[in-house]
PDB file of C-alpha atoms in Angstrom:
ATOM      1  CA  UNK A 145     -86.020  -9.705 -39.261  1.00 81.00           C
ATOM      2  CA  UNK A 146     -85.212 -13.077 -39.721  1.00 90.00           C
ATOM      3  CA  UNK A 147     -85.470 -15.366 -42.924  1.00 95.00           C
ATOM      4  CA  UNK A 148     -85.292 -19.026 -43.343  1.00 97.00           C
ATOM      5  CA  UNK A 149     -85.676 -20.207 -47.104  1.00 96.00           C
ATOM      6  CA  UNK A 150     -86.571 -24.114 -47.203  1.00 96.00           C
ATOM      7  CA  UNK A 151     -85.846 -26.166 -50.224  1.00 96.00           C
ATOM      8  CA  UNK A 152     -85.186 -29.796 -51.805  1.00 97.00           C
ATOM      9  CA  UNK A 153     -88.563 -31.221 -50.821  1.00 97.00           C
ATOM     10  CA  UNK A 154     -90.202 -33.316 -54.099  1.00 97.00           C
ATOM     11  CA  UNK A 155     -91.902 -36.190 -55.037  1.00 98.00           C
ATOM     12  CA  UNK A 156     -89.966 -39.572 -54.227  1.00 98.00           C
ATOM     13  CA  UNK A 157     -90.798 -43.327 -54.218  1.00 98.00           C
ATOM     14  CA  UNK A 158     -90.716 -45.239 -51.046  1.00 98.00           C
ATOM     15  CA  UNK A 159     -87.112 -46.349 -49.931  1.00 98.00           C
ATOM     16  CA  UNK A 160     -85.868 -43.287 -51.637  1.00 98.00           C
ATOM     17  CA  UNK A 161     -83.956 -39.692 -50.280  1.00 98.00           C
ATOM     18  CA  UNK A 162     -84.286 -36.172 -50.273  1.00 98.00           C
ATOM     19  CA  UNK A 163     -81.936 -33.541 -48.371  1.00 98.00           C
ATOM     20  CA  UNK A 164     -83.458 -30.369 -47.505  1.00 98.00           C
ATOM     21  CA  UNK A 165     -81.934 -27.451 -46.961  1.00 98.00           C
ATOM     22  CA  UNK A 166     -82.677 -24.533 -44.611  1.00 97.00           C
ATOM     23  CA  UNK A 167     -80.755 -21.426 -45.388  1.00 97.00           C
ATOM     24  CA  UNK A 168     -81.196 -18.506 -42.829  1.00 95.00           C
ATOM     25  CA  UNK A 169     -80.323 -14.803 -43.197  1.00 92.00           C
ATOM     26  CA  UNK A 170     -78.067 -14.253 -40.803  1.00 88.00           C
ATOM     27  CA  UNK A 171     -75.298 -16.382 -38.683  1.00 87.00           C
ATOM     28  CA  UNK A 172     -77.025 -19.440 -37.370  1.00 87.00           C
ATOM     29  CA  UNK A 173     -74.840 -19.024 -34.377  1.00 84.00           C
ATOM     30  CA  UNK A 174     -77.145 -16.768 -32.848  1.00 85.00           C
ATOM     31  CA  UNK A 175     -80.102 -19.012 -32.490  1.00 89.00           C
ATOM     32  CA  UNK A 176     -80.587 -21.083 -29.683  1.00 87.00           C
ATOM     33  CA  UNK A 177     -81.916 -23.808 -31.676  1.00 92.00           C
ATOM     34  CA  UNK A 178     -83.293 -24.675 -35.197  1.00 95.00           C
ATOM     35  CA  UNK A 179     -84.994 -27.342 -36.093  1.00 97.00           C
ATOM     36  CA  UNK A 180     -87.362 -28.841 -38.810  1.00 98.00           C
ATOM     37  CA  UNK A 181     -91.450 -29.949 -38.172  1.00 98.00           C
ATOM     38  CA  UNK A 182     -93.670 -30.877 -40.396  1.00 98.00           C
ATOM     39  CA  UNK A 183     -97.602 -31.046 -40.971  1.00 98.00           C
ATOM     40  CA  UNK A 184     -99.498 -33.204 -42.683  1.00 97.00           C
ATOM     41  CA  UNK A 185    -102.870 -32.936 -43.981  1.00 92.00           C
ATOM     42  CA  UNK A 186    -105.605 -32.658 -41.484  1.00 95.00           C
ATOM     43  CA  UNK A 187    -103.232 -32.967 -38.874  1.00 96.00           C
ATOM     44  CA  UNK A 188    -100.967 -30.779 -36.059  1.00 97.00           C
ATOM     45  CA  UNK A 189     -97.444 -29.639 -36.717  1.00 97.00           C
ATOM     46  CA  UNK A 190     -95.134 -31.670 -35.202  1.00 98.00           C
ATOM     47  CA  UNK A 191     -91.730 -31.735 -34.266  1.00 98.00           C
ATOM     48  CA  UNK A 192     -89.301 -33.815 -36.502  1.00 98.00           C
ATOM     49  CA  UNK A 193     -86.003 -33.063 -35.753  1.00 98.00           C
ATOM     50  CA  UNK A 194     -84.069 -30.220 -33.629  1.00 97.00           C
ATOM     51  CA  UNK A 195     -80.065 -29.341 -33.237  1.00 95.00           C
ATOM     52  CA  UNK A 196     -79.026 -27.248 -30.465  1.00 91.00           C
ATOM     53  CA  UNK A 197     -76.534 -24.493 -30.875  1.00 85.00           C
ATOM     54  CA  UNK A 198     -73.035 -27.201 -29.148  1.00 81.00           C
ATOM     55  CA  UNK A 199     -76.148 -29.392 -28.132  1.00 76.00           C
ATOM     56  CA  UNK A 200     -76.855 -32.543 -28.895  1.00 92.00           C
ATOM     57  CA  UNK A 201     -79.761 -33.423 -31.748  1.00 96.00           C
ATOM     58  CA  UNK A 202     -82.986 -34.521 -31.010  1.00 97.00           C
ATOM     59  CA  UNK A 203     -85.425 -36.631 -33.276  1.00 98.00           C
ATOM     60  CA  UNK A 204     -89.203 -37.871 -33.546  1.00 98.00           C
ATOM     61  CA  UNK A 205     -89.272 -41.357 -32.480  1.00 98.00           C
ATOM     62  CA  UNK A 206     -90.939 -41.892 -36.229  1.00 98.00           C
ATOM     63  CA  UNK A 207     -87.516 -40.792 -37.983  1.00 98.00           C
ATOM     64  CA  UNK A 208     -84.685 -41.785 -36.019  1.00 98.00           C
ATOM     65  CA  UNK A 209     -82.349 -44.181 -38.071  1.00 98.00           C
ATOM     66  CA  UNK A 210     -84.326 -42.540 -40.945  1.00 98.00           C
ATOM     67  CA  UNK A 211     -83.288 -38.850 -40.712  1.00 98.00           C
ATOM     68  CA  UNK A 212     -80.290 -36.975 -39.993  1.00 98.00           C
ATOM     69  CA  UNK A 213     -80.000 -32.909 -38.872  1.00 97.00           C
ATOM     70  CA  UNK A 214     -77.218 -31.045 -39.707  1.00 95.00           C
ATOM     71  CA  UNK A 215     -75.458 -27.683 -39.661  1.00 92.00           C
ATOM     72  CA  UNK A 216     -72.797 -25.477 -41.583  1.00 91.00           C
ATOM     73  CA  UNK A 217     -71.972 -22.895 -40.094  1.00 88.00           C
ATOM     74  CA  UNK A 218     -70.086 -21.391 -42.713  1.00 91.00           C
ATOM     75  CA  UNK A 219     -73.183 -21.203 -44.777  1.00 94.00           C
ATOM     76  CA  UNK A 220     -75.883 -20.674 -42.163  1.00 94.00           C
ATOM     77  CA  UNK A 221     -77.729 -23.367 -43.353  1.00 95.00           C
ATOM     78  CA  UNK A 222     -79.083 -26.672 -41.619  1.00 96.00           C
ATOM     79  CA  UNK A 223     -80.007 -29.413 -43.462  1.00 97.00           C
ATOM     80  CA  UNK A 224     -82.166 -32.533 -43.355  1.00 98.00           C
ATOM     81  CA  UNK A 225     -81.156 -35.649 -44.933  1.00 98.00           C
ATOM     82  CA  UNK A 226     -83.698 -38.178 -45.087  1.00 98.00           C
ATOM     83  CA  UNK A 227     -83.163 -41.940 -45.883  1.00 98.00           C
ATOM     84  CA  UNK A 228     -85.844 -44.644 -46.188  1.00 98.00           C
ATOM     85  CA  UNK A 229     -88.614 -42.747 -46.981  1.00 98.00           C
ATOM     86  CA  UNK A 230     -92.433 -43.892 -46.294  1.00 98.00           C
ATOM     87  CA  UNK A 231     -95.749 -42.287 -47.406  1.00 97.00           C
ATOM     88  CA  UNK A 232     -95.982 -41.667 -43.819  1.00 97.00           C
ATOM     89  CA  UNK A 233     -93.612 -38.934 -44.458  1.00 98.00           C
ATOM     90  CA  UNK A 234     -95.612 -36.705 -46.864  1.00 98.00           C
ATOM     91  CA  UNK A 235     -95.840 -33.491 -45.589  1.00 98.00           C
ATOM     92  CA  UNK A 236     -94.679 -29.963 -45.851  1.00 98.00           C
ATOM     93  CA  UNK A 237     -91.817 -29.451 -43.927  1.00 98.00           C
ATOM     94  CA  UNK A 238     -90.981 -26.205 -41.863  1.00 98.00           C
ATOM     95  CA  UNK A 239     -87.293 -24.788 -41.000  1.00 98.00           C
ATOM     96  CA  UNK A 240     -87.456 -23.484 -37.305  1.00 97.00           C
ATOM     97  CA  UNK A 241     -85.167 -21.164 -35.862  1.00 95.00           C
ATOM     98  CA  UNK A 242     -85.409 -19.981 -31.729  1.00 93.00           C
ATOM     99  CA  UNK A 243     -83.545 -16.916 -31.016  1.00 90.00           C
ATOM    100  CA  UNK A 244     -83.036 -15.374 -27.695  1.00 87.00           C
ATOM    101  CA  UNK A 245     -82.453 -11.740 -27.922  1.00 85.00           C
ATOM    102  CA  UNK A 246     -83.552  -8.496 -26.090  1.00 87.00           C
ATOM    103  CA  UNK A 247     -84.731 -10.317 -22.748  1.00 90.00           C
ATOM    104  CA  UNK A 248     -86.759 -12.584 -24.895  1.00 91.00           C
ATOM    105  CA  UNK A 249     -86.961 -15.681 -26.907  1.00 91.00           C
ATOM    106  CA  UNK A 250     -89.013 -15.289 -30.519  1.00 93.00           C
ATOM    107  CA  UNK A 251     -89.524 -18.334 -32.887  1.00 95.00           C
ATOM    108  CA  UNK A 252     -89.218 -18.060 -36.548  1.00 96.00           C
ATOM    109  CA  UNK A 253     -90.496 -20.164 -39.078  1.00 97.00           C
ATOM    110  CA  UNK A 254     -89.472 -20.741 -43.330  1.00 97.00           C
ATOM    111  CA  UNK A 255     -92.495 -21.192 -45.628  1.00 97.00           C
ATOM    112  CA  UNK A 256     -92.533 -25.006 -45.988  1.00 97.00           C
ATOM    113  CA  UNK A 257     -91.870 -27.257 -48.929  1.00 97.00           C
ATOM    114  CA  UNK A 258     -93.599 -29.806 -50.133  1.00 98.00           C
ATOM    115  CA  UNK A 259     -92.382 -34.062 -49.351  1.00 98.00           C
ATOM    116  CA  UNK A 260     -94.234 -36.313 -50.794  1.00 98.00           C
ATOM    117  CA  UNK A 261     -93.739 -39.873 -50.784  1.00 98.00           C
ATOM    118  CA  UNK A 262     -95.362 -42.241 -53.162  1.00 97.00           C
ATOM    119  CA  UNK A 263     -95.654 -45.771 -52.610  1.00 94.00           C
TER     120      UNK A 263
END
């Protein structure tokens, strides 16, 4: 079974930054992909950021220049530094992981943590 643990979500002013971090129980190698969405109240889950395993990262048109996905391998963990913040941006924000394995492909998901964004 896979974990991912989400944290350094908060409350921040608009301009400000938050990095959070998405640490996963085993070696983030073996995923496909991993990623971070988000949902905001009343509204669908939606993708805000992916990064391939040796592919190349993939943003929401509402964060790019904002928002940068990383990894570290060495700690299994893939972060998201965000920059420029808006109220726009409050959500709770969910670590993804995609994992091929057995003849087929199963998604796994952290338990969110809370942005929020005052203006």
């Amino acid at each position: 079974q896979v974990q991912l643990v989400e944290s350094g979500g908060g409350l921040v002013q608009a301009g400000g930054s938050l990095r959070l971090s998405c640490a996963a129980s085993r070696s983030i190698f073996t995923f496909n992909a991993m990623g971070w969405y988000r949902q905001a109240p009343g509204k669908q889950r939606e993708l805000v950021a992916t990064i391939p395993n040796g592919g190349i990262t993939n943003y929401a048109d509402s964060v790019k220049g904002r928002f940068t996905i990383s990894r570290d391998n060495a700690k299994n963990t893939v972060y998201l530094q965000m920059n420029s913040l808006k109220p726009e941006d409050t959500a709770v924000y969910y670590c993804h992981a995609n994992l091929y394995t057995g003849g087929g492909w199963y998604d796994y998901w952290g338990q969110g943590t809370q942005v929020t964004v005052s203006s």
